[in-house]
Amino acid sequence: MTDLNTDVRYIKGIGEKKAQALSKLGVFSLRDLVSFFPRKYEDRSTVKPIALTCEGESVCIEAMVADTPRLTRVRRGLELVKLRAVDESGSVDITFFNQPYAKDNLHRGESYVFFGKIEVNGVRRSLINPVYEKADGTGRVTGRIIPVYRVCAGLNQRTMLQAVRQGLDACLEQLPDVLPHEVRERCQLAQTGYAFENIHFPADFEALELARRRLIFEELFVLACALGRMRGERTREQGIRMTGSDLSRFWAALPFSPTGAQRRAVEQAMADMDSGAVMNRLVQGDVGSGKTLVAAALIWHCAANGYMSAFMAPTEILAEQHYHTLTELLGPLGLRIGKLTGSMTAKEKRQVKETLKAGQLDLIIGTHALFSQDVEYERLALVVTDEQHRFGVGQRSALIGKGQKPHVLVMSATPIPRTLALIIYGDLDVSVIDELPPGRQKVDTFAVNESYRQRLNTFIRKQVKEGRQVFVVCPMVEENEELAVKLKSAQEHAAELSETFPDLRVGCIHGKLKAKDKDAIMAAMVAGEIDILVATTVIEVGVDVPNAALIIVENAERFGLSQLHQLRGRVGRGQHKSYCVLVSDNDGEENKARLSIMTKTNDGFKISEEDLRLRGPGDFFGSRQHGLPEMHVADLGADVNVLQKAQQEANLLLASDPALSLPEHAALRESVDRLLRVNADSFN
Ligand code: ADP
Ligand code: MG
């Protein structure tokens, strides 16, 4: 019996050299090897009589070598092996370039299966550099669907294929089935051994599909179980218990009354914090739904209980803005508020750190500088992170590690489709703010191409004349010669706009500027000293300029739908009628479909559902923006149905066996434990 944790080097047929090459692909153990799924497949399953093959067709033929292969040296570095092969229907000329050994491998009078691309010239057919093997019925590289793997130096497809074959032969019999029997039955999933064999060496396309479905299901199911179990454990974890404070003083101090959804989110979070367990809550709400206010209420609640809060933003601009907003909201209520960002001088930082350590602040706002090693907190009870998809789960945990199990509130403006939310945020409780503050207008959205440039400029002029400000978003900072596609760069485009509108104030902001400069430009925009601000996606998250009523996105095809939705959220934040124009010269069907979703709805959740439907979860899991462990489903192209099903089944199972302690769940528990262990950093 071969242990799945066995080092690949001990597998028969895999030597030191191959093992070393495999390690570069992240393959160390037998388990890694058989879980290294093909990148794609090549269909070599069709075998045809020579006479029936067509020009350009990639196909297998089974033929006998009719003459002795001839080796000719055309010149130094160019050797040709030529031969003719025949079957009952006809003949084919075969040429190998620089493969002199073909002369010795192929013998006159013997039959082989050749795979290659047929060329037809008059009545003659030819093959160049075909793949071949003996026609003895054991077809390994011909006559079937062949896996294509990601490879690296020291490994070619053939060795990779052989290595996987050896690996499978060593362990196929004893792969444990982590799926409970009834789950497998109910969802009609293939058995483990079958799935692993057929994901690598599918008998046919139907077998491949069955294997794929099973493996995707398994991966998502194990992940859902892991996250579900973490959440179960967390809710039993002891936290700092707060006692109910009277929020009416807080609400009364606001310039407006909270929406029902805001009130509800605050109440849910307060109930968590008062329960004695640790809060792990996600507040999900569209741009402009007023998440900051929810955080402010909870910060106030903490302060009323004598504890401090830390508020972490993903960028300096945002930290700055939150600092202003929260100071305005909470300063008058007597809270002591500080900030800590990377761009502050060493002296400023030192001062803030001292006040933090001495417990002289109720709230600290900052960027990731908040969790630098030398920052110490006194009585930290609440950690708020804004726009969490930017942080990844790991960074969040660094800050959480600072206090004594502080409560955690995560705020995300990226609406995640409900089907994904459970998996992505499986370890968090979720409050949804599904109501916008009153008086918000819909942002009218248009998708146009370059031919509208003139009209677009007229529209910019009109907006500015009415006293409004304009955002223009470009996909790049500076012009890039290497890119074949011409993309608008922020700098270049700003220069163009200055020429078109010599009398207007055009600004340019991008991530390569120093934090101080960015802040100065943003401040000027907020103060109304810039008419047109050309930007890269640094303005994507959170920045508030109520007077901006038009946003133009250049090369809109370069942005994801949820990103476009975020960008659109930069306007329509004041009382002015606002517009969003998406400029794209890409008239591919997919792009048109995507952009048209933007023009039809302003609902972030709907947009994300549509995005998921168009791209599939594989894309999502592949993008690694979510802080989850690397998933194979990305390669396998998961679909939404499997995802939903896996989630349902995981919930069902955890309801009956929360700790997965039943003997029949031992294999599953082991898988879940391994996932949590391997990814200890990214979870937590
Ligand atoms: P986001 O959810 O995108 O972070 P913000 O918290 O920045 O949204 O709020 C967006 C704007 O809406 C801010 O200017 C804020 O002052 C305002 N706002 C928040 N809640 C309300 C409310 N209940 N009524 C009116 N305006 C509100
Ligand atoms: Mg916000």
XYZ file of C-alpha atoms and ligand atoms in Angstrom:
712
model
C 0.000 0.000 0.000
C 1.362 3.394 -0.966
C 0.714 6.292 1.382
C -0.641 9.348 -0.445
C 1.884 11.495 1.395
C 4.762 9.551 -0.108
C 7.365 11.748 -1.754
C 6.976 11.458 -5.542
C 10.600 10.423 -5.800
C 9.775 7.042 -4.260
C 7.254 6.184 -6.914
C 8.347 3.591 -9.385
C 9.350 5.276 -12.633
C 9.957 8.703 -11.130
C 13.597 9.433 -10.441
C 15.457 12.203 -8.685
C 15.476 14.440 -11.740
C 11.790 14.181 -12.523
C 10.965 14.649 -8.861
C 12.977 17.840 -8.815
C 11.238 19.174 -11.895
C 7.861 18.240 -10.436
C 8.614 20.160 -7.273
C 8.797 23.314 -9.374
C 5.158 22.757 -10.237
C 4.264 22.402 -6.582
C 4.068 18.629 -6.835
C 5.827 16.944 -3.909
C 3.691 14.050 -2.814
C 1.793 11.321 -4.538
C -1.386 13.162 -3.632
C -0.114 16.334 -5.317
C 0.772 14.377 -8.406
C -2.615 12.779 -8.968
C -4.297 16.090 -8.063
C -2.285 17.916 -10.698
C -5.099 18.135 -13.195
C -4.595 18.638 -16.923
C -4.736 22.172 -18.240
C -6.673 20.964 -21.242
C -7.103 17.928 -23.444
C -6.213 16.986 -26.959
C -8.686 14.783 -28.737
C -6.702 12.056 -30.449
C -9.527 9.566 -30.218
C -10.529 9.558 -33.867
C -8.780 6.933 -35.992
C -9.516 7.117 -39.725
C -8.543 5.278 -42.882
C -5.939 7.392 -44.675
C -8.113 7.964 -47.735
C -10.880 9.518 -45.627
C -8.697 12.119 -43.902
C -9.071 15.744 -44.938
C -6.724 18.680 -45.336
C -5.838 20.265 -41.982
C -7.495 17.551 -39.947
C -5.754 16.407 -36.751
C -6.350 12.701 -36.716
C -4.925 9.270 -35.954
C -4.167 6.761 -38.685
C -3.130 3.187 -38.186
C -0.609 2.290 -40.864
C 2.311 0.030 -41.739
C 5.727 1.450 -42.543
C 6.164 0.572 -46.207
C 9.846 1.320 -46.739
C 12.957 1.724 -44.676
C 13.032 5.242 -43.178
C 15.702 7.392 -44.859
C 17.820 9.879 -42.953
C 19.207 12.843 -44.907
C 21.316 15.717 -43.663
C 20.143 18.722 -45.617
C 22.655 20.928 -43.849
C 24.141 21.379 -40.427
C 21.262 21.468 -37.976
C 18.666 20.175 -40.377
C 18.140 16.438 -40.529
C 15.163 14.821 -42.168
C 13.757 11.331 -41.715
C 11.349 10.367 -44.490
C 9.187 7.327 -44.911
C 5.947 6.152 -46.407
C 3.178 4.407 -44.471
C 0.175 2.590 -45.881
C -3.144 1.173 -44.782
C -5.800 -0.594 -46.838
C -7.209 2.698 -48.120
C -4.100 4.571 -49.179
C -0.691 5.927 -48.276
C 0.852 8.894 -46.529
C 4.301 10.510 -46.696
C 5.768 11.107 -43.274
C 8.571 13.541 -42.527
C 10.358 14.123 -39.229
C 12.433 17.257 -38.770
C 15.476 16.882 -36.523
C 14.334 13.603 -35.002
C 17.042 11.278 -36.375
C 16.065 8.611 -33.845
C 12.755 8.147 -35.671
C 14.787 6.228 -38.216
C 15.605 3.602 -35.593
C 12.267 3.593 -33.839
C 10.175 2.862 -36.907
C 10.644 -0.424 -38.707
C 9.637 -1.401 -42.144
C 6.721 -3.869 -42.169
C 5.495 -2.949 -38.702
C 2.282 -1.099 -37.875
C 2.004 2.058 -35.830
C -0.623 4.593 -34.892
C 0.386 8.060 -36.042
C -1.265 11.246 -34.841
C -0.769 14.553 -36.602
C -2.189 17.167 -38.896
C -2.892 15.900 -42.385
C -1.797 17.921 -45.389
C -3.287 17.143 -48.763
C -1.486 18.093 -51.946
C -3.274 16.811 -55.039
C -3.674 13.101 -54.377
C -0.740 12.919 -51.949
C -1.206 13.093 -48.242
C 1.516 13.932 -45.803
C 2.201 14.201 -42.080
C 4.934 16.244 -40.464
C 6.399 15.304 -37.086
C 3.511 13.065 -36.051
C 3.274 11.474 -32.622
C 3.472 7.704 -32.950
C 3.471 4.454 -31.030
C 3.188 0.764 -31.788
C -0.244 -0.354 -32.912
C -0.443 -3.088 -30.314
C -3.645 -1.858 -28.681
C -2.096 -0.284 -25.574
C -2.491 3.245 -26.980
C -1.053 5.751 -24.524
C -0.506 8.817 -26.662
C -2.703 7.984 -29.633
C -6.227 6.730 -30.215
C -7.603 8.494 -27.164
C -8.145 11.782 -25.392
C -4.766 12.965 -24.174
C -4.243 15.223 -21.162
C -2.168 18.362 -21.635
C -0.376 19.490 -18.477
C 1.269 22.642 -17.337
C 4.980 21.821 -17.577
C 8.297 23.474 -16.795
C 11.970 23.085 -17.644
C 13.014 19.476 -17.208
C 9.553 18.125 -17.914
C 7.852 17.655 -21.237
C 4.320 16.477 -21.875
C 5.405 12.916 -22.368
C 7.326 12.615 -19.105
C 4.571 14.403 -17.277
C 2.036 12.027 -18.673
C 4.136 9.046 -17.685
C 4.687 10.414 -14.191
C 0.963 10.862 -13.651
C 0.324 7.396 -15.022
C 2.820 5.925 -12.536
C 1.254 7.935 -9.762
C -2.248 6.776 -10.568
C -1.147 3.157 -10.834
C 0.429 3.423 -7.407
C -2.600 4.739 -5.555
C -5.803 4.494 -7.556
C -7.038 1.479 -5.618
C -6.794 3.097 -2.253
C -7.882 6.715 -2.778
C -10.319 7.346 0.063
C -13.755 8.642 -0.861
C -14.234 11.800 1.149
C -17.840 12.200 0.021
C -20.361 10.538 2.279
C -22.123 7.732 0.515
C -25.573 9.329 0.565
C -24.233 12.613 -0.801
C -22.642 10.784 -3.691
C -25.860 8.926 -4.386
C -28.108 11.941 -4.090
C -25.975 14.070 -6.372
C -25.163 11.233 -8.737
C -21.437 11.634 -8.541
C -18.768 9.287 -9.797
C -16.523 7.332 -7.420
C -13.098 8.652 -6.465
C -11.008 6.131 -8.386
C -13.066 6.569 -11.510
C -12.862 10.346 -11.224
C -9.085 10.492 -10.835
C -8.472 8.018 -13.638
C -10.780 9.801 -16.036
C -9.773 13.365 -15.257
C -6.299 12.370 -16.478
C -7.004 9.643 -18.997
C -10.646 9.918 -19.974
C -12.135 6.925 -21.709
C -14.316 9.353 -23.634
C -15.796 12.814 -23.225
C -18.714 11.583 -21.188
C -16.355 9.969 -18.683
C -14.360 13.195 -18.552
C -17.475 15.183 -17.749
C -18.458 12.773 -14.966
C -14.963 12.965 -13.502
C -14.856 16.732 -13.720
C -18.216 17.139 -12.049
C -17.276 14.866 -9.221
C -13.931 16.569 -8.533
C -15.349 20.072 -8.658
C -18.095 19.031 -6.316
C -15.631 17.460 -3.932
C -13.388 20.490 -3.815
C -16.196 22.938 -3.203
C -17.824 20.609 -0.718
C -14.649 20.263 1.344
C -14.139 24.030 1.266
C -17.732 24.677 2.329
C -17.364 22.165 5.172
C -14.101 23.764 6.299
C -15.530 27.284 6.338
C -18.744 26.120 7.958
C -16.856 24.357 10.711
C -14.643 27.390 11.321
C -17.679 29.519 11.688
C -19.195 27.027 14.102
C -16.067 27.115 16.249
C -15.828 30.869 16.163
C -19.313 31.422 17.418
C -18.391 29.363 20.462
C -15.260 31.414 21.060
C -15.271 33.745 24.053
C -15.166 37.420 23.167
C -15.177 40.718 24.983
C -18.713 41.176 26.244
C -20.181 44.621 25.772
C -23.267 45.839 27.495
C -26.088 47.493 25.633
C -25.600 51.188 25.211
C -28.372 53.591 24.377
C -27.930 54.418 20.702
C -30.497 57.192 20.701
C -27.824 59.743 21.611
C -25.807 58.575 18.640
C -28.711 58.620 16.195
C -29.745 62.042 17.461
C -26.329 63.470 16.665
C -26.647 62.498 12.984
C -27.594 65.018 10.320
C -30.073 62.441 8.930
C -31.963 59.424 10.192
C -30.570 55.979 9.471
C -32.233 53.738 6.915
C -34.011 50.629 8.128
C -31.247 48.479 6.716
C -28.564 50.463 8.533
C -30.457 50.158 11.821
C -30.880 46.431 11.296
C -27.176 45.869 10.556
C -26.194 47.844 13.664
C -28.619 45.878 15.826
C -27.360 42.551 14.512
C -23.750 43.503 15.161
C -24.510 44.862 18.616
C -26.294 41.650 19.510
C -23.100 39.778 18.502
C -20.895 42.029 20.599
C -23.147 41.830 23.615
C -23.455 38.046 23.425
C -20.127 37.145 24.992
C -18.936 35.403 21.827
C -16.584 36.924 19.272
C -18.283 38.774 16.440
C -17.229 37.916 12.886
C -19.621 39.845 10.741
C -19.618 41.006 7.170
C -21.655 44.034 6.219
C -22.353 43.873 2.569
C -23.912 46.856 0.899
C -23.796 48.509 -2.434
C -21.712 51.629 -2.961
C -23.360 54.543 -1.230
C -25.564 52.414 0.988
C -23.999 54.002 4.068
C -21.797 51.323 5.557
C -19.552 53.873 7.265
C -22.414 54.853 9.506
C -22.865 51.271 10.658
C -19.197 51.121 11.602
C -19.471 54.474 13.386
C -22.369 53.256 15.524
C -20.399 50.205 16.622
C -17.267 52.237 17.320
C -19.379 54.460 19.505
C -20.805 51.394 21.239
C -17.279 50.196 22.013
C -16.177 53.583 23.280
C -19.237 53.740 25.516
C -18.026 50.435 26.977
C -14.549 51.809 27.521
C -12.857 50.012 24.614
C -11.085 51.195 21.509
C -11.602 50.375 17.825
C -9.297 50.156 14.817
C -10.550 51.003 11.339
C -8.478 49.749 8.421
C -8.827 51.103 4.881
C -7.101 49.705 1.782
C -5.615 52.981 0.514
C -4.297 56.224 1.944
C -6.959 58.233 0.165
C -9.673 56.191 1.771
C -8.065 56.210 5.190
C -7.889 59.979 4.921
C -11.513 60.249 3.893
C -12.726 57.930 6.630
C -10.681 59.933 9.090
C -12.512 63.105 8.084
C -15.963 61.519 8.010
C -15.592 59.707 11.295
C -14.036 62.704 13.002
C -17.030 64.762 11.941
C -19.461 62.115 13.150
C -17.803 60.982 16.340
C -15.636 63.930 17.375
C -18.601 65.934 18.662
C -19.641 62.901 20.716
C -16.358 63.136 22.572
C -14.376 60.309 20.951
C -10.608 60.654 20.723
C -9.592 59.790 17.157
C -6.181 59.242 15.587
C -4.756 58.101 12.283
C -1.787 56.057 11.203
C -0.705 55.793 7.576
C 2.477 54.907 5.765
C 3.089 58.431 4.524
C 3.211 60.016 7.972
C 6.648 61.050 9.232
C 8.465 58.753 11.622
C 7.919 61.260 14.383
C 4.186 61.496 13.781
C 3.917 57.742 13.731
C 5.831 57.410 16.951
C 3.550 59.859 18.685
C 0.421 58.034 17.556
C 1.846 54.691 18.623
C 2.567 56.053 22.059
C -0.969 57.308 22.526
C -2.252 53.957 21.288
C -0.176 52.020 23.743
C -1.197 54.305 26.540
C -4.846 53.704 25.699
C -5.492 57.383 25.027
C -7.508 56.877 21.839
C -10.996 55.532 21.215
C -10.494 55.067 17.501
C -7.504 54.693 15.214
C -7.943 54.898 11.453
C -5.312 53.843 8.996
C -3.978 51.633 6.252
C -2.143 48.364 6.679
C 0.352 50.356 8.755
C -2.083 49.562 11.561
C -0.820 46.043 11.807
C 2.913 46.685 11.614
C 4.737 44.726 14.230
C 5.647 47.646 16.415
C 2.078 48.867 16.883
C 0.645 47.899 20.242
C -2.921 48.336 21.313
C -4.542 48.833 24.660
C -8.113 47.602 25.144
C -8.707 46.944 21.451
C -12.183 45.413 21.111
C -13.270 46.072 17.536
C -11.498 45.798 14.215
C -13.290 47.229 11.201
C -11.894 46.546 7.747
C -13.293 48.349 4.758
C -13.551 46.860 1.280
C -12.169 43.583 2.469
C -11.689 41.961 -0.927
C -8.618 44.133 -1.223
C -7.000 42.725 1.869
C -7.278 39.031 1.669
C -8.193 37.072 4.718
C -4.591 36.848 5.906
C -4.016 40.557 6.415
C -7.210 40.815 8.339
C -5.940 38.209 10.734
C -2.704 40.120 11.369
C -4.708 42.955 12.818
C -7.039 40.683 14.727
C -3.999 39.106 16.328
C -3.223 42.470 17.901
C -5.913 42.422 20.519
C -7.471 39.850 22.730
C -9.837 38.316 20.213
C -11.422 41.599 19.159
C -14.749 41.658 17.384
C -14.426 41.880 13.643
C -16.592 43.830 11.261
C -15.790 43.481 7.585
C -17.349 45.906 5.156
C -17.560 45.071 1.504
C -19.000 47.098 -1.318
C -18.438 44.320 -3.805
C -21.753 42.638 -4.021
C -21.021 38.939 -4.214
C -23.656 36.731 -5.767
C -25.624 34.993 -3.070
C -24.509 31.655 -4.446
C -20.859 32.540 -3.901
C -21.253 34.537 -0.701
C -21.670 31.462 1.465
C -18.458 29.988 0.169
C -16.430 33.172 0.052
C -17.627 34.426 3.404
C -18.481 31.042 4.800
C -16.742 31.833 8.056
C -18.607 35.098 8.632
C -22.132 36.084 9.571
C -23.569 38.430 7.018
C -25.686 41.577 7.244
C -26.925 42.933 3.960
C -27.734 46.606 3.510
C -30.225 46.362 0.714
C -31.652 49.853 0.939
C -30.130 53.114 -0.208
C -30.521 56.381 1.718
C -33.538 58.309 0.473
C -33.297 60.641 -2.505
C -30.662 58.652 -4.372
C -31.133 58.737 -8.086
C -30.276 56.093 -10.553
C -27.097 56.806 -12.513
C -28.007 56.792 -16.220
C -25.503 54.596 -18.002
C -24.551 54.417 -21.671
C -22.221 52.151 -23.589
C -20.704 53.880 -26.629
C -17.812 53.513 -29.043
C -15.159 55.895 -30.293
C -17.525 57.431 -32.870
C -19.267 59.210 -29.986
C -16.116 61.089 -28.929
C -17.323 64.447 -30.241
C -20.688 64.185 -28.526
C -19.015 62.986 -25.363
C -16.826 66.082 -25.295
C -19.878 68.277 -25.777
C -21.470 66.518 -22.837
C -18.421 67.081 -20.631
C -18.544 70.757 -21.528
C -22.232 70.957 -20.648
C -21.762 69.286 -17.272
C -18.892 71.556 -16.281
C -20.842 74.598 -17.399
C -23.587 73.565 -15.006
C -21.011 73.501 -12.228
C -20.511 69.739 -12.069
C -17.252 67.783 -11.997
C -16.212 64.866 -14.151
C -14.230 61.671 -13.541
C -12.489 59.981 -16.453
C -11.056 56.523 -15.773
C -8.306 54.937 -17.870
C -6.949 51.416 -17.552
C -3.283 52.428 -17.412
C -0.993 55.024 -15.930
C 1.344 55.708 -18.812
C 1.516 54.820 -22.437
C 2.800 51.333 -23.055
C 4.533 50.726 -26.359
C 4.487 46.982 -26.018
C 0.792 46.464 -25.835
C -0.637 45.594 -29.199
C -4.013 46.985 -28.276
C -4.080 50.700 -27.916
C -5.158 51.488 -24.396
C -5.879 54.895 -23.036
C -3.300 55.907 -20.491
C -4.300 58.337 -17.789
C -1.410 60.722 -18.410
C -1.800 60.796 -22.151
C -5.541 61.177 -21.957
C -5.270 63.999 -19.439
C -2.970 65.815 -21.860
C -5.483 65.349 -24.669
C -8.332 66.640 -22.570
C -6.302 69.709 -21.580
C -5.927 70.458 -25.272
C -9.610 69.922 -25.998
C -10.640 72.018 -22.996
C -7.876 74.613 -22.576
C -10.052 76.697 -20.271
C -10.936 73.858 -17.886
C -8.934 72.529 -14.975
C -7.839 69.006 -15.777
C -6.152 66.862 -13.127
C -4.570 63.441 -13.243
C -4.248 60.928 -10.438
C -2.823 57.416 -10.407
C -1.264 54.842 -8.148
C 2.314 55.721 -9.050
C 2.071 59.136 -7.432
C 3.291 59.650 -3.892
C 0.570 59.286 -1.292
C 0.935 62.962 -0.375
C 0.414 64.056 -3.979
C -2.573 61.779 -4.397
C -4.125 63.174 -1.271
C -3.530 66.724 -2.448
C -5.177 66.030 -5.806
C -8.147 64.285 -4.207
C -8.521 67.148 -1.780
C -8.533 69.603 -4.696
C -11.206 67.525 -6.411
C -13.362 67.446 -3.287
C -12.902 71.229 -2.933
C -14.117 71.750 -6.502
C -10.769 73.024 -7.773
C -10.597 70.449 -10.565
C -13.206 70.158 -13.333
C -12.067 66.937 -14.956
C -10.091 64.362 -13.017
C -8.449 61.675 -15.101
C -7.656 58.655 -12.980
C -6.715 55.022 -12.916
C -8.700 52.745 -10.650
C -7.241 54.375 -7.548
C -10.621 56.086 -7.311
C -12.407 52.782 -7.470
C -13.132 52.398 -3.828
C -15.041 54.722 -1.644
C -13.871 58.222 -2.519
C -16.682 60.708 -2.047
C -17.112 63.759 -4.322
C -20.812 64.679 -4.156
C -20.492 67.322 -6.892
C -19.245 64.814 -9.500
C -22.098 63.984 -11.865
C -20.367 62.299 -14.801
C -17.947 59.417 -14.964
C -16.443 58.228 -18.222
C -14.685 54.879 -18.356
C -12.253 54.487 -21.262
C -11.518 50.988 -22.599
C -14.432 49.714 -20.557
C -13.785 46.214 -21.890
C -10.725 46.055 -19.648
C -12.736 46.223 -16.444
C -14.738 43.578 -14.659
C -18.420 44.225 -14.162
C -18.176 44.659 -10.428
C -15.273 47.020 -10.953
C -17.360 49.070 -13.386
C -20.143 49.111 -10.864
C -17.744 50.361 -8.192
C -16.506 53.067 -10.511
C -20.019 54.144 -11.343
C -20.619 54.524 -7.623
C -18.256 57.522 -7.646
C -21.079 59.629 -9.069
C -24.678 60.030 -7.993
C -23.529 60.704 -4.441
C -25.005 64.186 -4.280
C -28.336 65.677 -5.294
C -27.394 66.047 -8.984
C -28.628 63.878 -11.814
C -25.621 61.706 -12.710
C -24.324 59.809 -15.712
C -21.884 57.044 -16.514
C -20.495 56.544 -20.009
C -18.645 53.341 -20.866
C -16.421 53.777 -23.902
C -15.346 50.643 -25.724
C -14.408 49.850 -29.295
C -14.546 46.144 -28.620
C -17.665 44.873 -30.340
C -17.299 41.223 -29.334
C -20.571 39.643 -28.271
C -19.420 38.949 -24.735
C -18.255 42.487 -24.149
C -21.456 43.922 -25.549
C -23.520 41.660 -23.311
C -21.503 42.685 -20.272
C -21.730 46.401 -20.888
C -25.399 46.187 -21.664
C -26.000 44.737 -18.188
C -24.477 47.919 -16.804
C -26.842 50.092 -18.810
C -29.883 48.146 -17.643
C -29.482 48.029 -13.893
C -27.943 49.900 -10.974
C -28.359 46.983 -8.598
C -24.943 45.655 -7.644
C -26.269 42.251 -6.631
C -28.017 41.761 -9.936
C -24.861 42.786 -11.760
C -22.738 40.322 -9.839
C -25.224 37.502 -10.486
C -25.114 38.273 -14.188
C -21.347 38.466 -14.153
C -21.200 35.066 -12.519
C -23.603 33.670 -15.069
C -21.545 35.028 -17.965
C -18.118 34.060 -16.705
C -18.759 31.099 -14.447
C -17.321 30.609 -10.966
C -14.127 29.138 -12.409
C -13.067 32.627 -13.451
C -13.912 33.913 -10.058
C -11.948 31.304 -8.156
C -9.138 31.697 -10.643
C -8.701 35.396 -10.034
C -7.427 34.943 -6.471
C -8.987 38.213 -5.338
C -10.967 36.583 -2.640
C -8.252 35.408 -0.268
C -9.333 31.789 -0.511
C -6.884 28.956 -1.085
C -5.916 28.121 -4.602
C -8.634 26.013 -6.149
C -8.480 23.420 -8.848
C -12.052 24.149 -9.848
C -10.735 27.237 -11.567
C -8.932 25.019 -14.047
C -11.797 22.626 -14.242
C -14.337 25.340 -14.972
C -16.929 24.932 -12.258
C -20.510 25.872 -12.954
C -22.988 27.531 -10.675
C -25.193 24.477 -10.257
C -22.432 22.337 -8.822
C -21.466 25.172 -6.550
C -24.957 25.505 -5.157
C -25.395 21.808 -4.710
C -22.069 21.408 -2.901
C -22.979 24.198 -0.540
C -26.389 22.772 0.253
C -24.983 19.362 0.967
C -22.234 20.771 3.183
C -24.763 22.696 5.249
C -26.939 19.642 5.588
C -24.065 17.502 6.724
C -22.728 20.038 9.227
C -26.194 20.386 10.723
C -26.162 16.708 11.651
C -22.458 16.308 12.422
C -20.960 19.770 13.152
C -17.527 18.480 14.167
C -17.464 15.756 11.496
C -16.783 13.283 14.251
C -18.847 10.345 12.989
C -16.671 7.449 11.811
C -18.170 7.516 8.318
C -16.960 11.099 7.962
C -13.366 10.345 8.905
C -11.991 10.736 5.383
C -13.866 14.000 4.940
C -12.660 15.306 8.277
C -9.108 14.530 7.288
C -9.528 16.440 4.029
C -11.048 19.405 5.822
C -8.270 19.412 8.413
C -5.653 19.257 5.710
C -7.217 22.202 3.879
C -7.271 24.260 7.064
C -3.727 23.264 7.947
C -2.240 23.943 4.545
C -3.980 27.292 4.353
C -3.652 28.317 7.976
C -2.337 31.693 6.835
C -5.063 32.618 4.452
C -7.888 31.517 6.704
C -8.173 32.575 10.354
P -20.640 53.241 1.421
O -21.600 52.187 1.828
O -20.371 53.247 -0.042
O -19.401 53.222 2.250
P -20.958 55.752 2.708
O -20.953 55.255 4.094
O -19.735 56.412 2.203
O -21.391 54.590 1.711
O -22.208 56.732 2.565
C -22.457 57.383 1.349
C -23.060 58.749 1.598
O -24.392 58.606 2.093
C -22.313 59.553 2.602
O -22.200 60.867 2.113
C -23.184 59.504 3.841
O -23.067 60.669 4.634
C -24.577 59.388 3.266
N -25.522 58.658 4.115
C -25.280 57.527 4.818
N -26.388 57.112 5.464
C -27.362 57.991 5.166
C -28.746 58.115 5.532
N -29.339 57.242 6.333
N -29.432 59.146 5.019
C -28.851 60.042 4.203
N -27.561 59.991 3.818
C -26.813 58.986 4.295
Mg -17.397 53.094 1.942
